[in-house]
């Protein structure tokens, strides 16, 4: 008769190795209202961590880097509201980034703007995860949500004039939206070789600053409506 202490059977009867937990998804917003909209849309879906890291690329990079150091993640998403370029993304619609571009990081020269990459100072373009971005855009469209894809610009100063809007549109052909955090999030993700996505809900056109015309509530509703699709595509 085999002893109950036989090491050949004790492990089989009393212990099973646990499967390692799957890496999660980190979603980074600027402010808590955006984070709450995302959480509302996710409806408690497992595997998602949503943080509000602060406005601007520096706060976004620092907050993302700290969160990545503290947890295990397989994908990082920059999310929130933003401005839409006229003719590319209407107010109330969603934009899924094809690439994240730091549009005003560089220098003014007698010949015009030169990016930090042109000057040899660093990186200004981060590609979005192609497969996930395409699946996300397709899922949003299938759910009946207005969505477009294209470059999303990260700026340190939000555009407030038609002249600046035109200059940015000329600098990045096909630019769909503008926000202030995407490339900060992407830089932190890239430092850990993690794929990145960006999704923006459009609250206003890029151009002359007219706060009375902003539709922040409508944009937050669109952001929340994207939550179930994010959950499905990134689970």
Coordinates of N, CA and C in Angstrom, one line a residue:
X1 N 0.9 -1.2 0.0 CA 0.0 0.0 0.0 C 0.9 1.2 0.0
X2 N 0.5 2.2 -0.8 CA 1.3 3.5 -0.9 C 1.0 4.4 0.3
X3 N 2.1 4.9 0.9 CA 1.9 5.8 2.0 C 1.3 7.1 1.6
X4 N 0.5 7.7 2.4 CA -0.1 9.1 2.0 C 1.0 10.1 2.0
X5 N 2.2 9.8 2.5 CA 3.3 10.8 2.5 C 4.2 10.6 1.3
X6 N 3.8 9.6 0.5 CA 4.7 9.3 -0.7 C 4.7 10.6 -1.6
X7 N 6.0 11.1 -1.8 CA 6.1 12.4 -2.6 C 5.6 12.2 -4.0
X8 N 5.6 11.0 -4.5 CA 5.1 10.8 -5.9 C 3.6 11.1 -6.0
X9 N 2.9 11.1 -4.9 CA 1.4 11.3 -5.0 C 0.9 12.5 -4.3
X10 N 1.7 13.0 -3.3 CA 1.2 14.1 -2.5 C 1.0 15.3 -3.3
X11 N 1.9 15.6 -4.3 CA 1.7 16.8 -5.1 C 0.5 16.7 -6.0
X12 N 0.2 15.4 -6.5 CA -1.0 15.2 -7.3 C -2.3 15.5 -6.6
X13 N -2.3 15.0 -5.3 CA -3.5 15.0 -4.5 C -3.8 16.4 -3.8
X14 N -2.8 17.1 -3.5 CA -3.0 18.3 -2.7 C -2.6 19.6 -3.3
X15 N -1.9 19.5 -4.5 CA -1.4 20.8 -5.0 C -1.4 20.8 -6.5
X16 N -2.0 21.8 -7.1 CA -1.9 22.0 -8.6 C -1.2 23.4 -8.8
X17 N -0.3 23.4 -9.8 CA 0.4 24.7 -10.1 C -0.6 25.6 -10.7
X18 N -0.6 26.8 -10.2 CA -1.5 27.9 -10.7 C -0.9 28.4 -12.0
X19 N -1.8 28.7 -12.9 CA -1.5 29.3 -14.2 C -1.0 30.8 -13.9
X20 N 0.0 31.3 -14.6 CA 0.4 32.7 -14.4 C -0.7 33.6 -14.9
X21 N -0.9 34.7 -14.2 CA -2.0 35.6 -14.6 C -1.6 36.3 -15.9
X22 N -2.6 36.5 -16.8 CA -2.3 37.1 -18.1 C -2.0 38.6 -17.8
X23 N -1.1 39.2 -18.6 CA -0.8 40.6 -18.5 C -2.0 41.4 -18.7
X24 N -2.2 42.5 -18.0 CA -3.4 43.3 -18.1 C -3.2 44.4 -19.1
X25 N -4.2 45.3 -19.2 CA -4.2 46.5 -20.1 C -4.3 47.7 -19.2
X26 N -3.3 48.6 -19.4 CA -3.3 49.9 -18.7 C -3.9 51.0 -19.6
X27 N -4.9 51.6 -19.1 CA -5.5 52.7 -19.8 C -5.2 54.0 -19.1
X28 N -4.6 55.0 -19.8 CA -4.1 56.2 -19.1 C -4.9 57.4 -19.7
X29 N -5.5 58.2 -18.8 CA -6.2 59.4 -19.2 C -5.5 60.6 -18.5
X30 N -5.9 61.8 -18.9 CA -5.4 63.0 -18.2 C -6.1 63.3 -16.9
X31 N -7.4 63.3 -16.9 CA -8.2 63.7 -15.8 C -9.2 62.7 -15.3
X32 N -9.6 62.8 -14.1 CA -10.5 61.8 -13.5 C -11.8 61.6 -14.2
X33 N -12.4 62.7 -14.8 CA -13.6 62.6 -15.5 C -13.5 61.6 -16.7
X34 N -12.4 61.7 -17.4 CA -12.1 60.8 -18.5 C -12.0 59.3 -18.0
X35 N -11.2 59.2 -16.9 CA -11.0 57.9 -16.3 C -12.4 57.3 -15.9
X36 N -13.2 58.1 -15.3 CA -14.6 57.6 -14.9 C -15.4 57.2 -16.1
X37 N -15.3 57.9 -17.2 CA -16.1 57.5 -18.4 C -15.6 56.2 -18.9
X38 N -14.3 56.0 -18.9 CA -13.8 54.7 -19.4 C -14.2 53.6 -18.4
X39 N -14.1 53.8 -17.1 CA -14.5 52.8 -16.1 C -16.0 52.4 -16.3
X40 N -16.8 53.4 -16.5 CA -18.2 53.2 -16.7 C -18.5 52.3 -17.9
X41 N -17.7 52.5 -19.0 CA -17.9 51.7 -20.2 C -17.4 50.3 -20.0
X42 N -16.3 50.2 -19.3 CA -15.7 48.8 -19.1 C -16.6 48.0 -18.2
X43 N -17.4 48.6 -17.3 CA -18.4 47.9 -16.5 C -17.7 46.8 -15.6
X44 N -16.5 47.1 -15.1 CA -15.8 46.2 -14.2 C -15.1 45.0 -14.9
X45 N -14.9 45.1 -16.2 CA -14.2 44.0 -16.9 C -12.9 43.7 -16.3
X46 N -12.6 42.5 -16.1 CA -11.3 42.1 -15.5 C -10.1 42.4 -16.4
X47 N -9.0 42.7 -15.8 CA -7.7 42.8 -16.5 C -7.4 44.2 -16.9
X48 N -8.3 45.2 -16.6 CA -8.1 46.6 -17.0 C -7.8 47.4 -15.8
X49 N -6.7 48.3 -15.9 CA -6.4 49.3 -14.9 C -6.5 50.6 -15.6
X50 N -7.3 51.5 -15.0 CA -7.5 52.9 -15.5 C -7.0 53.9 -14.6
X51 N -6.1 54.8 -15.0 CA -5.5 55.8 -14.2 C -5.6 57.2 -14.8
X52 N -5.7 58.2 -14.0 CA -5.6 59.6 -14.5 C -4.3 60.1 -14.1
X53 N -3.4 60.3 -15.1 CA -2.0 60.6 -14.8 C -1.7 62.1 -14.8
X54 N -2.6 62.9 -15.3 CA -2.4 64.3 -15.3 C -2.3 64.8 -16.8
X55 N -2.5 66.1 -17.0 CA -2.5 66.7 -18.3 C -1.1 67.0 -18.8
X56 N -0.9 66.8 -20.1 CA 0.3 67.1 -20.8 C 1.2 65.9 -20.9
X57 N 2.2 65.9 -21.8 CA 3.0 64.7 -22.1 C 3.9 64.3 -20.9
X58 N 4.5 65.3 -20.2 CA 5.4 64.9 -19.1 C 4.6 64.2 -18.0
X59 N 3.5 64.7 -17.5 CA 2.7 64.0 -16.5 C 2.2 62.6 -17.0
X60 N 1.9 62.6 -18.3 CA 1.4 61.3 -18.9 C 2.5 60.3 -18.9
X61 N 3.7 60.7 -19.3 CA 4.9 59.8 -19.3 C 5.2 59.3 -17.9
X62 N 5.3 60.2 -16.9 CA 5.7 59.9 -15.6 C 4.6 58.9 -14.9
X63 N 3.3 59.2 -15.1 CA 2.3 58.4 -14.5 C 2.3 57.0 -15.1
X64 N 2.4 57.0 -16.5 CA 2.4 55.7 -17.1 C 3.6 54.8 -16.7
X65 N 4.8 55.5 -16.6 CA 6.0 54.7 -16.3 C 5.9 54.2 -14.8
X66 N 5.3 55.0 -13.9 CA 5.1 54.5 -12.5 C 4.2 53.3 -12.5
X67 N 3.1 53.4 -13.3 CA 2.1 52.3 -13.3 C 2.7 51.0 -13.9
X68 N 3.4 51.2 -14.9 CA 4.1 50.0 -15.6 C 5.1 49.3 -14.7
X69 N 5.8 50.1 -13.9 CA 6.8 49.6 -12.9 C 6.1 48.8 -11.8
X70 N 4.8 49.2 -11.5 CA 4.2 48.6 -10.4 C 3.3 47.4 -10.8
X71 N 3.1 47.1 -12.1 CA 2.2 46.0 -12.4 C 2.7 45.3 -13.7
X72 N 1.9 44.3 -14.1 CA 2.2 43.5 -15.3 C 1.2 43.8 -16.4
X73 N 1.7 44.4 -17.4 CA 0.8 44.8 -18.5 C 1.3 44.3 -19.9
X74 N 0.3 44.0 -20.8 CA 0.7 43.6 -22.1 C 0.4 44.6 -23.2
X75 N -0.3 45.7 -22.8 CA -0.8 46.7 -23.7 C -1.1 48.0 -23.0
X76 N -0.8 49.2 -23.6 CA -1.1 50.5 -23.0 C -1.9 51.3 -23.9
X77 N -2.9 52.0 -23.3 CA -3.8 52.8 -24.1 C -3.9 54.2 -23.6
X78 N -3.6 55.2 -24.4 CA -3.9 56.6 -24.1 C -5.3 56.9 -24.5
X79 N -6.1 57.4 -23.6 CA -7.5 57.6 -23.9 C -8.0 58.9 -23.3
X80 N -9.0 59.5 -23.9 CA -9.6 60.8 -23.4 C -10.3 61.5 -24.4
X81 N -10.6 62.8 -24.1 CA -11.2 63.7 -25.1 C -10.2 64.5 -25.8
X82 N -10.5 65.1 -26.9 CA -9.6 65.9 -27.7 C -10.2 66.7 -28.8
X83 N -9.4 67.4 -29.5 CA -9.9 68.2 -30.6 C -9.9 67.4 -31.9
X84 N -10.9 67.6 -32.8 CA -10.9 66.9 -34.1 C -10.6 67.9 -35.2
X85 N -9.8 67.5 -36.2 CA -9.5 68.3 -37.3 C -10.7 68.4 -38.2
X86 N -11.2 69.6 -38.6 CA -12.4 69.7 -39.4 C -12.2 68.9 -40.7
X87 N -13.3 68.2 -41.0 CA -13.3 67.4 -42.2 C -12.7 66.0 -42.0
X88 N -12.1 65.8 -40.8 CA -11.6 64.5 -40.5 C -12.3 63.8 -39.3
X89 N -12.7 64.6 -38.3 CA -13.3 64.0 -37.1 C -14.3 65.0 -36.5
X90 N -15.6 64.6 -36.5 CA -16.6 65.6 -36.1 C -16.8 65.5 -34.6
X91 N -17.3 66.6 -34.0 CA -17.6 66.6 -32.6 C -18.5 65.5 -32.2
X92 N -18.2 64.7 -31.1 CA -19.0 63.6 -30.7 C -18.6 62.3 -31.3
X93 N -17.6 62.3 -32.2 CA -17.2 61.1 -32.8 C -15.9 60.6 -32.1
X94 N -15.4 59.4 -32.5 CA -14.2 58.8 -31.9 C -13.1 58.7 -32.9
X95 N -11.9 58.8 -32.5 CA -10.7 58.7 -33.4 C -9.8 57.6 -32.7
X96 N -9.5 56.6 -33.6 CA -8.5 55.6 -33.2 C -7.2 56.0 -33.9
X97 N -6.1 56.1 -33.2 CA -4.9 56.6 -33.8 C -4.2 55.5 -34.6
X98 N -3.8 55.9 -35.8 CA -2.9 55.0 -36.6 C -1.5 55.2 -36.2
X99 N -1.2 56.4 -35.8 CA 0.2 56.7 -35.2 C 0.0 57.9 -34.2
X100 N 0.9 58.0 -33.3 CA 0.9 59.0 -32.3 C 2.1 59.9 -32.6
X101 N 1.9 61.2 -32.8 CA 3.0 62.1 -33.3 C 3.1 63.3 -32.4
X102 N 4.3 63.5 -31.9 CA 4.6 64.7 -31.1 C 4.8 65.9 -32.1
X103 N 3.7 66.6 -32.3 CA 3.7 67.6 -33.4 C 4.4 68.9 -33.2
X104 N 4.6 69.3 -32.0 CA 5.3 70.6 -31.8 C 6.6 70.5 -31.0
X105 N 7.1 69.3 -30.9 CA 8.4 69.1 -30.3 C 9.5 69.3 -31.3
X106 N 10.2 70.4 -31.2 CA 11.3 70.7 -32.2 C 11.7 72.2 -32.0
X107 N 12.0 72.8 -33.2 CA 12.5 74.2 -33.1 C 12.0 74.9 -34.3
X108 N 11.8 76.2 -34.1 CA 11.5 77.1 -35.2 C 12.8 77.5 -35.8
X109 N 12.9 77.5 -37.2 CA 14.1 77.9 -37.9 C 13.7 78.9 -39.0
X110 N 14.7 79.6 -39.6 CA 14.3 80.5 -40.7 C 13.6 79.8 -41.8
X111 N 13.8 78.5 -41.9 CA 13.2 77.7 -43.0 C 11.8 77.1 -42.5
X112 N 11.4 77.4 -41.3 CA 10.2 76.8 -40.8 C 10.4 75.8 -39.6
X113 N 9.4 75.2 -39.2 CA 9.5 74.2 -38.1 C 10.3 73.0 -38.5
X114 N 11.2 72.6 -37.6 CA 11.9 71.3 -37.7 C 11.6 70.5 -36.5
X115 N 11.3 69.2 -36.7 CA 10.9 68.4 -35.5 C 12.2 68.0 -34.8
X116 N 12.0 67.5 -33.6 CA 13.2 67.0 -32.8 C 13.9 65.9 -33.5
X117 N 13.1 65.1 -34.2 CA 13.7 64.0 -35.0 C 14.6 64.5 -36.1
X118 N 14.1 65.6 -36.8 CA 14.9 66.2 -37.9 C 16.2 66.8 -37.4
X119 N 16.1 67.3 -36.1 CA 17.3 67.9 -35.5 C 18.2 66.9 -34.9
X120 N 17.8 65.6 -34.8 CA 18.6 64.6 -34.2 C 18.5 64.5 -32.7
X121 N 17.4 65.1 -32.2 CA 17.3 65.2 -30.7 C 16.4 64.0 -30.1
X122 N 15.8 63.2 -31.0 CA 14.9 62.2 -30.4 C 13.8 61.8 -31.3
X123 N 12.9 61.0 -30.7 CA 11.8 60.4 -31.5 C 10.5 61.2 -31.3
X124 N 9.8 61.4 -32.4 CA 8.5 62.1 -32.3 C 7.3 61.3 -32.9
X125 N 7.6 60.1 -33.4 CA 6.5 59.3 -34.0 C 6.5 57.9 -33.3
X126 N 5.3 57.5 -32.9 CA 5.1 56.2 -32.3 C 4.0 55.5 -33.1
X127 N 4.2 54.4 -33.7 CA 3.1 53.7 -34.4 C 2.2 53.0 -33.4
X128 N 0.9 53.1 -33.7 CA -0.1 52.3 -32.9 C 0.0 50.9 -33.3
X129 N -0.4 50.0 -32.3 CA -0.5 48.6 -32.6 C -1.5 48.4 -33.8
X130 N -1.0 48.0 -34.9 CA -1.8 48.0 -36.2 C -3.0 47.1 -36.0
X131 N -2.8 45.8 -35.6 CA -3.9 44.9 -35.5 C -4.9 45.3 -34.5
X132 N -4.5 45.7 -33.3 CA -5.5 46.1 -32.3 C -6.2 47.3 -32.7
X133 N -5.5 48.3 -33.3 CA -6.1 49.5 -33.7 C -7.2 49.3 -34.8
X134 N -6.9 48.4 -35.8 CA -7.9 48.1 -36.8 C -9.1 47.3 -36.2
X135 N -8.8 46.4 -35.3 CA -9.9 45.7 -34.6 C -10.8 46.6 -33.8
X136 N -10.2 47.6 -33.1 CA -10.9 48.5 -32.3 C -11.8 49.4 -33.2
X137 N -11.2 50.0 -34.2 CA -12.0 50.8 -35.1 C -13.2 50.1 -35.8
X138 N -12.9 48.8 -36.2 CA -14.0 48.0 -36.8 C -15.1 47.7 -35.8
X139 N -14.7 47.4 -34.5 CA -15.6 47.1 -33.5 C -16.5 48.3 -33.2
X140 N -15.9 49.5 -33.1 CA -16.6 50.7 -32.8 C -17.6 51.0 -33.9
X141 N -17.2 50.8 -35.2 CA -18.1 51.1 -36.3 C -19.2 50.1 -36.3
X142 N -18.9 48.8 -36.0 CA -20.0 47.8 -36.0 C -21.0 48.0 -34.9
X143 N -20.6 48.7 -33.8 CA -21.5 49.1 -32.7 C -22.3 50.3 -33.0
X144 N -22.1 50.9 -34.2 CA -22.9 52.1 -34.6 C -22.3 53.4 -34.2
X145 N -21.1 53.4 -33.7 CA -20.4 54.6 -33.3 C -19.6 55.2 -34.4
X146 N -19.7 56.6 -34.5 CA -19.0 57.3 -35.5 C -17.5 57.2 -35.2
X147 N -16.7 56.7 -36.1 CA -15.2 56.6 -35.8 C -14.4 56.8 -37.0
X148 N -13.2 57.4 -36.9 CA -12.3 57.5 -37.9 C -10.9 57.1 -37.4
X149 N -10.0 56.9 -38.3 CA -8.6 56.6 -38.0 C -7.7 57.5 -38.6
X150 N -6.5 57.7 -38.0 CA -5.5 58.6 -38.6 C -4.5 59.0 -37.5
X151 N -3.5 59.8 -37.9 CA -2.6 60.3 -36.9 C -3.3 61.1 -35.8
X152 N -2.9 60.9 -34.6 CA -3.4 61.7 -33.5 C -2.1 62.5 -33.0
X153 N -2.3 63.8 -33.0 CA -1.1 64.7 -32.6 C -1.1 64.9 -31.1
X154 N 0.1 64.9 -30.6 CA 0.3 65.3 -29.2 C 1.0 66.7 -29.2
X155 N 0.4 67.6 -28.5 CA 0.9 69.0 -28.5 C 1.0 69.4 -27.0
X156 N 2.0 70.3 -26.8 CA 2.1 70.9 -25.4 C 1.3 72.1 -25.2
X157 N 0.9 72.7 -26.3 CA 0.0 73.9 -26.3 C -1.2 73.6 -27.1
X158 N -2.4 73.6 -26.6 CA -3.6 73.3 -27.3 C -3.8 74.3 -28.4
X159 N -4.2 73.9 -29.6 CA -4.4 74.9 -30.7 C -5.5 75.8 -30.4
X160 N -5.3 77.1 -30.7 CA -6.3 78.1 -30.5 C -6.5 79.1 -31.6
X161 N -6.0 78.7 -32.8 CA -6.2 79.6 -33.9 C -6.3 78.8 -35.2
X162 N -6.9 79.4 -36.2 CA -7.0 78.8 -37.5 C -5.6 78.6 -38.1
X163 N -4.7 79.6 -37.9 CA -3.4 79.5 -38.5 C -2.6 78.3 -38.0
X164 N -2.6 78.1 -36.6 CA -1.9 77.0 -36.1 C -2.5 75.7 -36.5
X165 N -3.9 75.6 -36.6 CA -4.5 74.4 -37.1 C -4.1 74.1 -38.5
X166 N -4.0 75.1 -39.3 CA -3.6 74.8 -40.7 C -2.2 74.4 -40.8
X167 N -1.3 75.0 -39.9 CA 0.1 74.6 -39.9 C 0.3 73.1 -39.5
X168 N -0.5 72.7 -38.5 CA -0.4 71.3 -38.0 C -0.9 70.4 -39.1
X169 N -2.0 70.7 -39.7 CA -2.6 69.9 -40.7 C -1.6 69.7 -41.9
X170 N -0.9 70.8 -42.2 CA 0.1 70.7 -43.3 C 1.3 69.9 -42.9
X171 N 1.7 70.0 -41.6 CA 2.8 69.3 -41.1 C 2.6 67.8 -41.0
X172 N 1.4 67.4 -40.7 CA 1.1 66.0 -40.6 C -0.2 65.7 -41.5
X173 N 0.0 65.4 -42.7 CA -1.1 65.2 -43.6 C -2.0 64.0 -43.1
X174 N -3.3 64.3 -43.1 CA -4.3 63.3 -42.6 C -4.5 63.3 -41.1
X175 N -3.9 64.3 -40.4 CA -4.1 64.4 -39.0 C -5.6 64.4 -38.6
X176 N -5.9 63.5 -37.7 CA -7.4 63.4 -37.4 C -7.7 64.1 -36.1
X177 N -6.8 64.1 -35.1 CA -7.2 64.7 -33.8 C -5.9 65.2 -33.1
X178 N -6.2 66.0 -32.1 CA -5.1 66.6 -31.3 C -5.5 66.4 -29.8
X179 N -4.4 66.1 -29.0 CA -4.6 66.0 -27.6 C -3.2 66.3 -27.0
X180 N -3.0 66.0 -25.7 CA -1.8 66.5 -25.1 C -1.0 65.4 -24.3
X181 N -1.5 64.1 -24.5 CA -0.8 63.1 -23.6 C -0.3 61.9 -24.4
X182 N -0.8 61.6 -25.6 CA -0.5 60.4 -26.3 C 1.0 60.0 -26.4
X183 N 1.8 60.9 -26.8 CA 3.2 60.5 -27.0 C 3.9 60.3 -25.7
X184 N 3.5 61.0 -24.6 CA 4.0 60.7 -23.3 C 3.7 59.3 -22.9
X185 N 2.5 58.9 -23.1 CA 2.1 57.5 -22.7 C 2.9 56.5 -23.6
X186 N 3.0 56.9 -24.9 CA 3.7 56.0 -25.9 C 5.2 55.9 -25.5
X187 N 5.8 56.9 -25.1 CA 7.3 56.9 -24.7 C 7.5 55.9 -23.6
X188 N 6.6 56.0 -22.6 CA 6.8 55.1 -21.4 C 6.5 53.6 -21.8
X189 N 5.5 53.4 -22.7 CA 5.3 52.1 -23.2 C 6.4 51.5 -24.0
X190 N 7.0 52.4 -24.9 CA 8.1 52.0 -25.8 C 9.3 51.6 -25.0
X191 N 9.5 52.3 -23.8 CA 10.7 52.0 -23.0 C 10.6 50.5 -22.4
X192 N 9.4 50.0 -22.4 CA 9.2 48.6 -22.0 C 8.8 47.6 -23.1
X193 N 9.0 48.1 -24.3 CA 8.6 47.3 -25.5 C 7.2 46.8 -25.5
X194 N 6.3 47.7 -25.1 CA 4.9 47.4 -25.0 C 4.1 48.1 -26.2
X195 N 3.1 47.4 -26.8 CA 2.3 48.1 -27.8 C 1.4 49.2 -27.2
X196 N 1.1 50.2 -28.0 CA 0.3 51.3 -27.5 C -0.8 51.6 -28.5
X197 N -1.9 52.1 -28.0 CA -3.0 52.5 -28.7 C -3.4 53.9 -28.2
X198 N -4.1 54.7 -29.0 CA -4.7 55.9 -28.5 C -6.1 56.0 -29.1
X199 N -7.1 56.4 -28.2 CA -8.5 56.7 -28.6 C -8.9 58.0 -28.1
X200 N -9.5 58.8 -28.9 CA -9.9 60.2 -28.5 C -11.4 60.3 -28.9
X201 N -12.2 60.9 -28.0 CA -13.5 61.3 -28.2 C -13.5 62.8 -28.5
X202 N -14.1 63.3 -29.5 CA -13.9 64.6 -30.0 C -14.9 65.6 -29.3
X203 N -14.4 66.6 -28.6 CA -15.2 67.5 -27.9 C -15.3 68.9 -28.6
X204 N -14.4 69.1 -29.5 CA -14.3 70.4 -30.2 C -13.5 70.3 -31.5
X205 N -13.7 71.3 -32.4 CA -12.8 71.3 -33.6 C -11.5 71.9 -33.2
X206 N -10.4 71.4 -33.9 CA -9.1 72.1 -33.7 C -9.1 73.4 -34.5
X207 N -8.8 74.5 -33.8 CA -8.9 75.8 -34.4 C -9.2 76.9 -33.4
X208 N -9.8 77.9 -33.8 CA -10.1 79.0 -32.8 C -10.8 78.5 -31.6
X209 N -10.2 79.0 -30.4 CA -10.7 78.6 -29.1 C -12.1 79.2 -28.8
X210 N -13.1 78.3 -28.7 CA -14.4 78.8 -28.4 C -15.0 77.8 -27.4
X211 N -14.8 78.1 -26.1 CA -15.2 77.2 -25.1 C -16.7 77.0 -25.0
X212 N -17.5 78.0 -25.4 CA -18.9 77.9 -25.4 C -19.4 76.8 -26.4
X213 N -18.6 76.5 -27.4 CA -19.0 75.5 -28.4 C -18.5 74.1 -28.1
X214 N -17.7 74.0 -27.0 CA -17.2 72.7 -26.7 C -18.4 71.8 -26.2
X215 N -18.2 70.5 -26.5 CA -19.2 69.5 -26.1 C -18.6 68.4 -25.3
X216 N -18.1 68.8 -24.1 CA -17.3 67.9 -23.3 C -18.2 66.7 -22.8
X217 N -19.4 67.0 -22.4 CA -20.3 66.0 -22.0 C -20.6 64.9 -23.0
X218 N -20.8 65.4 -24.2 CA -21.1 64.5 -25.4 C -19.8 63.6 -25.7
X219 N -18.7 64.3 -25.6 CA -17.4 63.5 -25.8 C -17.2 62.4 -24.7
X220 N -17.5 62.8 -23.5 CA -17.3 61.8 -22.4 C -18.3 60.6 -22.6
X221 N -19.5 60.9 -23.1 CA -20.5 59.9 -23.4 C -20.0 58.9 -24.5
X222 N -19.4 59.5 -25.5 CA -18.8 58.7 -26.5 C -17.6 57.8 -26.0
X223 N -16.9 58.4 -25.1 CA -15.7 57.6 -24.5 C -16.3 56.5 -23.7
X224 N -17.3 56.7 -23.0 CA -18.0 55.6 -22.2 C -18.5 54.5 -23.2
X225 N -19.1 55.0 -24.3 CA -19.7 54.0 -25.2 C -18.7 53.2 -25.9
X226 N -17.4 53.7 -25.9 CA -16.3 52.9 -26.5 C -15.8 51.8 -25.5
X227 N -16.2 51.9 -24.2 CA -15.7 50.9 -23.2 C -16.0 49.5 -23.5
X228 N -17.2 49.1 -23.9 CA -17.5 47.7 -24.1 C -16.6 47.1 -25.3
X229 N -16.4 48.0 -26.3 CA -15.6 47.6 -27.5 C -14.1 47.4 -27.0
X230 N -13.6 48.3 -26.2 CA -12.3 48.2 -25.7 C -12.1 46.9 -24.9
X231 N -13.1 46.6 -24.1 CA -13.1 45.4 -23.3 C -13.1 44.1 -24.2
X232 N -13.9 44.1 -25.3 CA -13.9 43.0 -26.2 C -12.7 42.8 -27.0
X233 N -12.1 43.9 -27.5 CA -10.9 43.8 -28.4 C -9.7 43.5 -27.6
X234 N -9.5 44.1 -26.4 CA -8.3 44.0 -25.7 C -8.3 42.9 -24.6
X235 N -9.4 42.2 -24.4 CA -9.5 41.2 -23.3 C -8.4 40.1 -23.4

